[in-house]
Amino acid sequence: MALVAGLSLPVAVLVAVSLLLGALILLISAALAGPRPEAEGSGVDHEESSIVGNGVAEKQTTSKKQKMQRFRKERLQQHVFSHPVLAAALKGHSGNISCLDFSSNGKYLASCSDDRTVRVWSTKDFLEREHRCMRANVELDHATHVRFSPDSRAFITWLANEETVRVFKMTKKDDGSLTFSASVDDFPKKHRFPVINISIAETGKFIMSAASDTTILIWDLKGEVMATINTNQMNNAFATVSPCGRFVASCGFTPDVKVWEVCFTKSGEFQEVLRAFDLKGHSAGVYSFAFSNDSRRMATVSKDGTWKLWDTDVEYKKQQDPYLLLTIKCDVADPCHIALSPDARVVAISSGFSISVYNAKTGEKEEEFLNVHGEEIADLAFDVNSRFLVSSGDRAIRVFHNVVGYRAVITEMEAMLKKPTSEAMRERLQQQISNAQSALDSVCTKKQ
Ligand SMILES: *[C@@H]1O[C@H](CO)[C@@H](O)[C@H](O)[C@H]1NC(C)=O
Ligand SMILES: *[C@@H]1O[C@H](CO)[C@@H](O)[C@H](O)[C@H]1NC(C)=O
Ligand SMILES: *[C@@H]1O[C@H](CO)[C@@H](O)[C@H](O)[C@H]1NC(C)=O
């Protein structure tokens, strides 16, 4: 893809060196590590090697005894959490996890941590006993943010120390595992304040980075800044690109969410950034917001102690404003995050250490997960199929079954069945009900 075009030669050399080193380190670490005691919860993490940086080289010199001591200490510090709808705890990171992202093909979950690694987890093992993850080392730095490229074959990271974007390309090996290679040049440093969020448009046309002042930069995929947005919101609290790749939106100290369209010509040249519409209605600063996968719904959460659901399927060029659909009271304690399931049926809100899950149609709170992590929750996301909700904070990623979503599908489809429909439609609805019901049943079976 264009993201790493022109880098094939250096990348090939890097990969070859990495493979050699990787094999060596694997041999050495296999010799050093004895059988590993099983970790708490439902999974033992199984790691595949990747490119090798300083992090691994350091580890290699620690003796087995030191390793065991460190392992016991870490194990003692592990936060314990269990809940009937918890599907898995993904363990592997040795530092706090700051950011999570699902690839748009639904196969992977990426996580990054201050342990200087990015891990890529296979979503198809979420319900297995073992959770395979593959590790990319962030040399001499660590990533605070991670985002998959639209083709799910690369990811971008924000580097904490270098304060810029680094691109990693993923290559699939014959055995299904992945290797990672960082592109030779990081993006130039452009922000004057710490960056809080990054995104890539699903169209592959631009990358966004938002800093804690009021700046948002729009980059092309090679690292050239195409546009600068001043949000005029006193400061930025959260910013992202809509899943359709058309819009950039931000919130901050002021009570509104601002939405811009990033416009390109028919031939794909960057044209301009236009103000599109605002979400106005909260009475205090907005902590965060989220889009559904078709960008026709947005959910917002504010310091005013409410979350709101909006219909954003409007023609803003004809001066149509988004419609407010729901306002629901909720607990809000900083840090506060919101996630909207891709199908817009479920809203999840994290406040401090806990998560509440709401039906987005009725506004009813249906699930509450208290003290999910040992540190404050740093990120919250639904997978692309609206089957799972994941959260991070400490060193583990918690994966929850989206039971609220399954129940919502059943209610919705049953209501549709009561109306006259074609035979083919009835069959489709019944199939969806039975899929959701069996997913729910399997969660309840595990409970006993
Ligand atoms: C995780 O973050 C918390 C607070 O943000 C900090 O106190 C703690 O030391 C961090 N843990 C690790 C292992 O870095
Ligand atoms: C966006 O930035 C806010 C503020 O720093 C942070 O709390 C949040 O975790 C970030 N979200 C993502 C998805 O990076
Ligand atoms: C959004 O998600 C729904 C349900 O998961 C899926 O059927 C639909 O194809 C997705 N739409 C887009 C634009 O990705």
Coordinates of C-alpha atoms and ligand atoms in Angstrom, one line a residue:
M1 CA 0.0 0.0 0.0
A2 CA 1.0 3.6 -0.5
L3 CA 1.9 4.0 3.2
V4 CA 5.1 2.2 2.8
A5 CA 5.6 2.6 -0.9
G6 CA 9.2 3.2 -1.9
L7 CA 10.6 1.5 1.1
S8 CA 10.8 -2.0 -0.2
L9 CA 14.5 -2.4 -0.4
P10 CA 15.5 -1.2 3.1
V11 CA 12.5 -3.0 4.5
A12 CA 13.6 -6.3 2.9
V13 CA 17.0 -5.9 4.5
L14 CA 15.4 -5.1 7.8
V15 CA 13.1 -8.2 7.6
A16 CA 16.0 -10.5 6.7
V17 CA 18.1 -9.2 9.7
S18 CA 15.1 -9.4 11.9
L19 CA 14.3 -12.9 11.0
L20 CA 17.8 -14.0 11.7
L21 CA 18.0 -12.2 15.0
G22 CA 14.5 -13.4 15.9
A23 CA 15.4 -17.0 15.4
L24 CA 18.5 -16.6 17.5
I25 CA 16.6 -14.9 20.4
L26 CA 13.8 -17.4 20.2
L27 CA 16.4 -20.2 20.7
I28 CA 18.1 -18.4 23.6
S29 CA 14.8 -17.5 25.4
A30 CA 13.4 -21.0 24.9
A31 CA 16.5 -22.3 26.6
L32 CA 16.3 -19.7 29.5
A33 CA 12.6 -19.9 30.2
G34 CA 11.4 -23.0 32.0
P35 CA 7.8 -24.0 32.0
R36 CA 5.7 -21.0 32.7
P37 CA 3.1 -21.1 35.5
E38 CA -0.4 -20.5 34.3
A39 CA -1.7 -16.9 34.7
E40 CA -4.9 -16.0 36.5
G41 CA -8.1 -16.2 34.4
S42 CA -8.8 -17.9 31.2
G43 CA -5.7 -17.5 29.2
V44 CA -2.0 -18.2 28.9
D45 CA -0.4 -15.8 26.5
H46 CA 1.7 -17.3 23.9
E47 CA 4.0 -15.1 22.1
E48 CA 5.5 -15.2 18.7
S49 CA 8.7 -13.3 18.0
S50 CA 9.0 -10.4 15.7
I51 CA 11.6 -7.8 15.0
V52 CA 14.1 -7.5 17.7
G53 CA 15.1 -4.4 19.4
N54 CA 16.9 -3.3 22.5
G55 CA 14.0 -4.5 24.8
V56 CA 14.6 -8.1 23.9
A57 CA 18.3 -7.9 24.0
E58 CA 18.1 -6.6 27.6
K59 CA 15.8 -9.4 28.6
Q60 CA 18.1 -12.0 27.2
T61 CA 20.8 -11.1 29.7
T62 CA 18.7 -11.5 32.8
S63 CA 19.1 -14.8 34.5
K64 CA 16.3 -17.4 35.0
K65 CA 16.2 -16.6 38.7
Q66 CA 15.8 -12.9 38.2
K67 CA 13.1 -13.7 35.6
M68 CA 11.2 -15.8 38.1
Q69 CA 11.4 -13.2 40.8
R70 CA 10.1 -10.6 38.4
F71 CA 7.4 -12.9 37.3
R72 CA 6.2 -13.5 40.9
K73 CA 6.3 -9.8 41.7
E74 CA 4.3 -9.0 38.6
R75 CA 1.9 -11.7 39.3
L76 CA 1.3 -10.4 42.8
Q77 CA 0.5 -7.0 41.4
Q78 CA -2.0 -8.3 38.8
H79 CA -5.4 -6.9 39.4
V80 CA -8.1 -9.6 39.7
F81 CA -11.4 -9.2 38.0
S82 CA -14.1 -11.7 37.2
H83 CA -17.6 -11.4 35.8
P84 CA -20.0 -13.8 34.1
V85 CA -19.9 -11.9 30.8
L86 CA -16.1 -11.6 30.8
A87 CA -14.9 -13.6 27.7
A88 CA -11.2 -13.3 28.2
A89 CA -8.3 -11.4 29.8
L90 CA -5.5 -10.9 27.3
K91 CA -2.2 -10.9 29.1
G92 CA 1.3 -10.3 27.7
H93 CA 2.1 -6.7 28.2
S94 CA 4.3 -5.8 31.2
G95 CA 3.3 -2.2 31.3
N96 CA 0.1 -0.1 31.3
I97 CA -1.8 -0.4 28.1
S98 CA -2.8 3.0 26.7
C99 CA -4.6 2.3 23.4
L100 CA -6.5 -0.4 21.6
D101 CA -7.6 -0.7 18.0
F102 CA -9.4 -3.4 15.9
S103 CA -8.3 -3.9 12.3
S104 CA -11.2 -3.2 9.9
N105 CA -11.0 -6.8 8.5
G106 CA -12.0 -7.9 12.1
K107 CA -9.0 -10.2 12.5
Y108 CA -6.7 -8.3 14.8
L109 CA -6.7 -6.3 18.0
A110 CA -3.6 -4.1 18.5
S111 CA -2.6 -2.8 21.9
C112 CA 0.3 -0.6 22.9
S113 CA 2.0 -0.1 26.2
D114 CA 4.8 1.7 27.9
D115 CA 6.6 -1.7 28.0
R116 CA 7.9 -0.6 24.5
T117 CA 5.9 -3.1 22.6
V118 CA 2.8 -3.1 20.4
R119 CA 1.0 -6.5 20.5
V120 CA -1.3 -7.8 17.8
W121 CA -3.9 -10.3 19.1
S122 CA -5.9 -12.6 17.0
T123 CA -9.6 -12.0 17.5
K124 CA -10.5 -15.5 16.6
D125 CA -8.8 -16.8 19.7
F126 CA -10.8 -14.6 22.1
L127 CA -12.9 -17.6 23.1
E128 CA -10.1 -20.0 23.2
R129 CA -8.0 -20.9 26.3
E130 CA -4.8 -19.5 24.8
H131 CA -4.5 -16.0 23.3
R132 CA -1.8 -15.7 20.8
C133 CA -0.2 -12.4 20.4
M134 CA 2.6 -11.2 18.2
R135 CA 4.9 -8.5 19.3
A136 CA 6.4 -5.5 17.6
N137 CA 9.1 -3.7 19.5
V138 CA 9.2 0.0 19.5
E139 CA 12.9 0.7 19.6
L140 CA 14.3 3.2 22.0
D141 CA 10.8 4.6 22.6
H142 CA 7.2 3.4 23.3
A143 CA 4.0 4.0 21.6
T144 CA 1.1 5.7 23.3
H145 CA -1.4 5.3 20.4
V146 CA -1.9 2.7 17.7
R147 CA -4.2 2.6 14.6
F148 CA -4.5 0.0 11.9
S149 CA -4.3 1.0 8.2
P150 CA -7.5 0.4 6.3
D151 CA -6.1 -2.7 4.5
S152 CA -5.2 -4.2 8.0
R153 CA -1.6 -4.7 6.7
A154 CA 0.1 -1.9 8.6
F155 CA -0.3 0.2 11.6
I156 CA 0.7 3.6 12.7
T157 CA 1.9 4.5 16.2
W158 CA 2.5 7.7 18.1
L159 CA 5.9 7.7 19.8
A160 CA 6.0 9.0 23.3
N161 CA 9.6 10.3 23.3
E162 CA 10.2 11.2 19.7
E163 CA 6.7 12.7 19.6
T164 CA 5.8 11.7 16.0
V165 CA 4.3 9.0 13.9
R166 CA 6.1 5.7 13.1
V167 CA 4.6 3.3 10.6
F168 CA 4.9 -0.5 11.0
K169 CA 4.2 -2.9 8.1
M170 CA 2.9 -6.4 9.0
T171 CA 3.9 -9.4 6.9
K172 CA 2.2 -12.7 7.2
K173 CA 4.5 -15.7 7.4
D174 CA 3.5 -19.2 6.0
D175 CA 2.6 -20.4 9.5
G176 CA 0.1 -17.5 9.9
S177 CA 2.2 -15.5 12.3
L178 CA 3.2 -11.9 11.6
T179 CA 6.5 -10.1 11.4
F180 CA 6.7 -6.3 11.7
S181 CA 9.0 -3.9 10.2
A182 CA 9.2 -0.2 11.1
S183 CA 9.5 2.2 8.2
V184 CA 12.9 3.8 7.9
D185 CA 11.8 7.4 8.4
D186 CA 9.4 8.5 11.1
F187 CA 7.2 11.5 10.3
P188 CA 8.7 14.9 10.9
K189 CA 7.9 16.5 14.3
K190 CA 5.2 19.1 13.9
H191 CA 3.2 19.5 17.1
R192 CA 4.1 21.9 19.8
F193 CA 1.9 20.2 22.5
P194 CA 1.6 16.6 23.5
V195 CA -0.5 14.5 21.1
I196 CA -3.7 13.0 22.6
N197 CA -5.2 11.0 19.7
I198 CA -4.3 9.8 16.2
S199 CA -6.4 8.2 13.4
I200 CA -6.2 7.0 9.8
A201 CA -9.1 7.6 7.4
E202 CA -10.7 4.3 6.2
T203 CA -10.4 5.8 2.7
G204 CA -6.6 5.7 3.1
K205 CA -6.4 9.3 2.2
F206 CA -5.2 11.0 5.4
I207 CA -3.9 10.6 8.9
M208 CA -5.1 12.8 11.7
S209 CA -3.2 13.8 14.9
A210 CA -4.7 16.0 17.6
A211 CA -2.7 17.7 20.4
S212 CA -3.8 18.8 23.8
D213 CA -3.8 22.5 22.7
T214 CA -6.4 23.3 19.9
T215 CA -4.5 21.9 17.0
I216 CA -5.4 19.0 14.7
L217 CA -3.0 18.2 11.8
I218 CA -4.1 16.4 8.7
W219 CA -1.2 14.5 7.1
D220 CA -0.9 12.6 3.9
L221 CA 0.3 9.0 4.3
K222 CA 3.9 9.9 3.6
G223 CA 4.1 12.4 6.5
E224 CA 3.4 15.7 4.8
V225 CA 1.1 18.1 6.6
M226 CA -1.8 19.0 4.3
A227 CA -3.9 21.1 6.7
T228 CA -4.0 22.4 10.2
I229 CA -7.3 22.8 12.1
N230 CA -7.7 25.1 15.0
T231 CA -10.6 23.7 17.0
N232 CA -11.1 26.8 19.1
Q233 CA -12.3 24.7 22.0
M234 CA -9.8 26.1 24.6
N235 CA -8.1 22.6 24.6
N236 CA -8.7 19.3 22.9
A237 CA -10.0 16.4 25.0
F238 CA -10.6 13.9 22.2
A239 CA -10.6 13.8 18.4
T240 CA -11.1 11.1 15.8
V241 CA -11.8 10.4 12.1
S242 CA -15.3 9.0 11.3
P243 CA -15.4 5.4 10.2
C244 CA -16.5 6.5 6.7
G245 CA -13.3 8.5 6.5
R246 CA -15.1 11.7 5.5
F247 CA -15.1 13.6 8.8
V248 CA -12.8 14.7 11.6
A249 CA -14.4 15.6 14.8
S250 CA -13.2 17.0 18.2
C251 CA -14.4 17.9 21.6
G252 CA -12.8 19.8 24.5
F253 CA -13.4 22.3 27.1
T254 CA -16.5 23.8 25.3
P255 CA -19.8 22.0 25.4
D256 CA -20.0 21.2 21.7
V257 CA -18.5 18.6 19.4
K258 CA -17.3 20.1 16.2
V259 CA -17.2 18.1 12.9
W260 CA -15.3 19.0 9.7
E261 CA -15.2 17.3 6.3
V262 CA -11.8 16.6 4.8
C263 CA -12.5 17.1 1.1
F264 CA -10.6 15.6 -1.9
T265 CA -11.1 16.2 -5.6
K266 CA -12.4 13.3 -7.8
S267 CA -8.9 12.4 -8.7
G268 CA -7.9 12.1 -5.0
E269 CA -6.0 15.4 -4.5
F270 CA -6.5 17.1 -1.1
Q271 CA -8.8 20.1 -1.5
E272 CA -9.8 21.7 1.8
V273 CA -11.2 21.1 5.3
L274 CA -14.8 22.4 5.7
R275 CA -16.8 23.0 8.8
A276 CA -19.7 20.4 8.6
F277 CA -21.8 20.5 11.7
D278 CA -21.8 20.7 15.5
L279 CA -23.4 18.6 18.2
K280 CA -24.9 21.2 20.5
G281 CA -26.8 20.4 23.7
H282 CA -24.5 19.5 26.5
S283 CA -24.1 22.0 29.2
A284 CA -20.5 21.4 30.1
G285 CA -17.3 20.2 28.4
V286 CA -17.5 16.9 26.4
Y287 CA -15.1 14.2 27.5
S288 CA -15.4 12.0 24.5
F289 CA -17.6 10.8 21.7
A290 CA -18.0 7.9 19.2
F291 CA -19.4 7.1 15.8
S292 CA -21.3 4.1 14.6
N293 CA -19.6 2.3 11.7
D294 CA -21.8 4.0 9.0
S295 CA -21.2 7.4 10.7
R296 CA -25.0 7.9 10.9
R297 CA -25.1 7.9 14.7
M298 CA -22.8 9.5 17.3
A299 CA -22.7 9.2 21.1
T300 CA -21.3 11.8 23.4
V301 CA -20.4 11.9 27.1
S302 CA -20.0 15.1 29.1
K303 CA -19.0 16.6 32.4
D304 CA -22.6 17.6 32.7
G305 CA -23.3 14.0 33.9
T306 CA -25.1 12.8 30.8
W307 CA -24.5 10.9 27.6
K308 CA -26.4 11.7 24.4
L309 CA -27.2 9.8 21.2
W310 CA -27.4 11.8 18.0
D311 CA -28.7 11.1 14.5
T312 CA -26.0 12.6 12.3
D313 CA -27.4 11.3 9.0
V314 CA -28.0 14.8 7.8
E315 CA -27.2 16.9 4.7
Y316 CA -25.2 19.6 6.4
K317 CA -24.7 21.5 3.1
K318 CA -28.5 22.1 3.2
Q319 CA -28.2 23.5 6.8
Q320 CA -29.7 20.4 8.4
D321 CA -28.6 19.9 12.0
P322 CA -28.1 16.5 13.7
Y323 CA -31.1 15.3 15.7
L324 CA -30.7 14.6 19.4
L325 CA -32.3 11.2 20.0
L326 CA -31.6 10.5 23.7
T327 CA -30.2 12.1 26.8
I328 CA -29.4 9.8 29.7
K329 CA -27.9 10.5 33.2
C330 CA -24.7 8.6 33.9
D331 CA -21.7 8.6 36.3
V332 CA -18.8 10.6 35.0
A333 CA -15.4 10.7 36.6
D334 CA -12.3 11.7 34.8
P335 CA -11.0 9.8 32.8
C336 CA -14.2 9.1 31.0
H337 CA -14.5 7.2 27.7
I338 CA -17.5 6.3 25.5
A339 CA -17.8 3.6 22.8
L340 CA -20.7 3.0 20.4
S341 CA -21.1 -0.5 19.0
P342 CA -20.6 -0.4 15.2
D343 CA -24.3 -1.3 14.7
A344 CA -25.3 1.6 17.0
R345 CA -27.3 -0.7 19.4
V346 CA -25.1 -0.3 22.5
V347 CA -23.3 2.5 24.3
A348 CA -20.5 1.7 26.8
I349 CA -19.1 4.3 29.1
S350 CA -16.1 4.0 31.3
S351 CA -15.7 6.2 34.3
G352 CA -12.6 5.8 36.4
F353 CA -12.2 2.1 36.9
S354 CA -15.7 0.9 35.9
I355 CA -17.8 0.4 32.8
S356 CA -21.6 0.8 32.3
V357 CA -23.3 -0.6 29.3
Y358 CA -26.6 0.8 27.9
N359 CA -29.1 -0.2 25.3
A360 CA -28.9 2.7 22.8
K361 CA -32.6 2.5 21.9
T362 CA -34.1 2.6 25.4
G363 CA -31.3 4.2 27.2
E364 CA -31.5 1.6 29.9
K365 CA -28.3 0.6 31.8
E366 CA -28.2 -3.2 31.4
E367 CA -24.7 -4.1 32.6
E368 CA -22.2 -2.7 35.1
F369 CA -18.7 -3.8 35.5
L370 CA -17.0 -2.4 38.6
N371 CA -13.3 -2.1 39.2
V372 CA -12.4 -3.8 35.9
H373 CA -8.8 -2.7 35.9
G374 CA -6.2 -1.9 38.6
E375 CA -5.5 1.5 36.9
E376 CA -8.0 3.9 35.5
I377 CA -9.5 2.8 32.2
A378 CA -7.5 4.2 29.3
D379 CA -9.4 2.9 26.3
L380 CA -12.7 1.2 25.4
A381 CA -13.8 -0.3 22.1
F382 CA -16.2 -2.6 20.4
D383 CA -15.0 -5.1 17.8
V384 CA -16.1 -4.6 14.2
N385 CA -18.9 -7.2 14.4
S386 CA -20.4 -5.8 17.7
R387 CA -19.7 -9.1 19.4
F388 CA -17.2 -7.9 22.0
L389 CA -16.3 -4.9 24.1
V390 CA -12.7 -4.5 25.2
S391 CA -11.1 -2.3 27.8
S392 CA -7.6 -1.5 28.9
G393 CA -6.0 0.3 31.8
D394 CA -3.5 -1.9 33.6
R395 CA -1.5 -4.6 31.9
A396 CA -4.4 -6.8 30.9
I397 CA -7.0 -6.3 28.2
R398 CA -10.5 -7.4 29.3
V399 CA -12.8 -8.8 26.6
F400 CA -16.6 -8.8 27.4
H401 CA -19.3 -10.5 25.5
N402 CA -21.6 -7.9 24.1
V403 CA -24.7 -9.4 25.8
V404 CA -26.6 -6.1 25.7
G405 CA -26.1 -6.1 21.9
Y406 CA -27.4 -9.7 21.5
R407 CA -30.5 -8.9 23.6
A408 CA -31.1 -5.7 21.5
V409 CA -30.9 -7.8 18.3
I410 CA -33.4 -10.2 19.6
T411 CA -35.9 -7.5 20.7
E412 CA -35.5 -5.6 17.5
M413 CA -35.9 -8.6 15.2
E414 CA -38.9 -10.0 17.1
A415 CA -40.6 -6.7 16.7
M416 CA -40.0 -6.8 13.0
L417 CA -41.3 -10.3 12.8
K418 CA -44.7 -9.1 14.1
K419 CA -45.1 -6.9 11.0
P420 CA -46.0 -8.4 7.6
T421 CA -42.8 -9.3 5.8
S422 CA -41.7 -11.5 2.9
E423 CA -40.8 -15.2 3.6
A424 CA -37.2 -14.5 2.8
M425 CA -37.1 -11.7 5.2
R426 CA -38.7 -13.8 8.0
E427 CA -36.1 -16.4 7.5
R428 CA -33.3 -13.9 7.7
L429 CA -34.8 -12.3 10.9
Q430 CA -35.2 -15.8 12.5
Q431 CA -31.7 -16.7 11.6
Q432 CA -30.4 -13.5 13.3
I433 CA -32.5 -14.1 16.4
S434 CA -31.3 -17.7 16.7
N435 CA -27.6 -16.6 16.2
A436 CA -28.0 -13.9 18.9
Q437 CA -29.8 -16.4 21.2
S438 CA -27.1 -19.0 20.9
A439 CA -24.4 -16.5 21.6
L440 CA -26.3 -15.4 24.7
D441 CA -26.9 -19.1 25.7
S442 CA -23.2 -19.9 25.4
V443 CA -22.4 -17.0 27.8
C444 CA -24.9 -18.2 30.3
T445 CA -23.7 -21.7 30.1
K446 CA -20.2 -20.5 31.0
K447 CA -21.7 -18.7 34.0
Q448 CA -22.7 -22.0 35.8
Ligands
LIG1 C1 0.6 2.4 35.5 O1 0.1 3.7 35.6 C2 0.0 4.1 36.9 C3 -0.7 5.5 37.0 O2 -0.9 6.0 35.8 C4 1.3 4.1 37.6 O3 1.2 4.5 39.0 C5 1.9 2.8 37.6 O4 3.2 2.7 38.1 C6 1.9 2.3 36.1 N1 2.4 0.9 36.1 C7 3.4 0.5 35.4 C8 3.7 -1.0 35.5 O5 4.0 1.2 34.7
LIG2 C1 -7.6 10.4 23.2 O1 -7.1 11.3 24.1 C2 -7.6 11.3 25.4 C3 -7.0 12.4 26.2 O2 -5.6 12.3 26.3 C4 -7.3 10.0 26.0 O3 -7.9 9.9 27.3 C5 -7.9 8.9 25.2 O4 -7.6 7.6 25.7 C6 -7.4 9.0 23.7 N1 -8.1 8.0 23.0 C7 -7.6 7.3 22.0 C8 -8.5 6.3 21.4 O5 -6.4 7.4 21.7
LIG3 C1 -21.6 -1.9 10.1 O1 -21.8 -3.0 10.9 C2 -22.9 -3.8 10.5 C3 -23.2 -4.8 11.6 O2 -22.1 -5.2 12.3 C4 -22.6 -4.4 9.2 O3 -23.7 -5.2 8.8 C5 -22.3 -3.3 8.2 O4 -21.9 -3.9 7.0 C6 -21.2 -2.4 8.7 N1 -21.2 -1.2 7.8 C7 -20.1 -0.7 7.4 C8 -20.2 0.5 6.6 O5 -19.0 -1.1 7.7

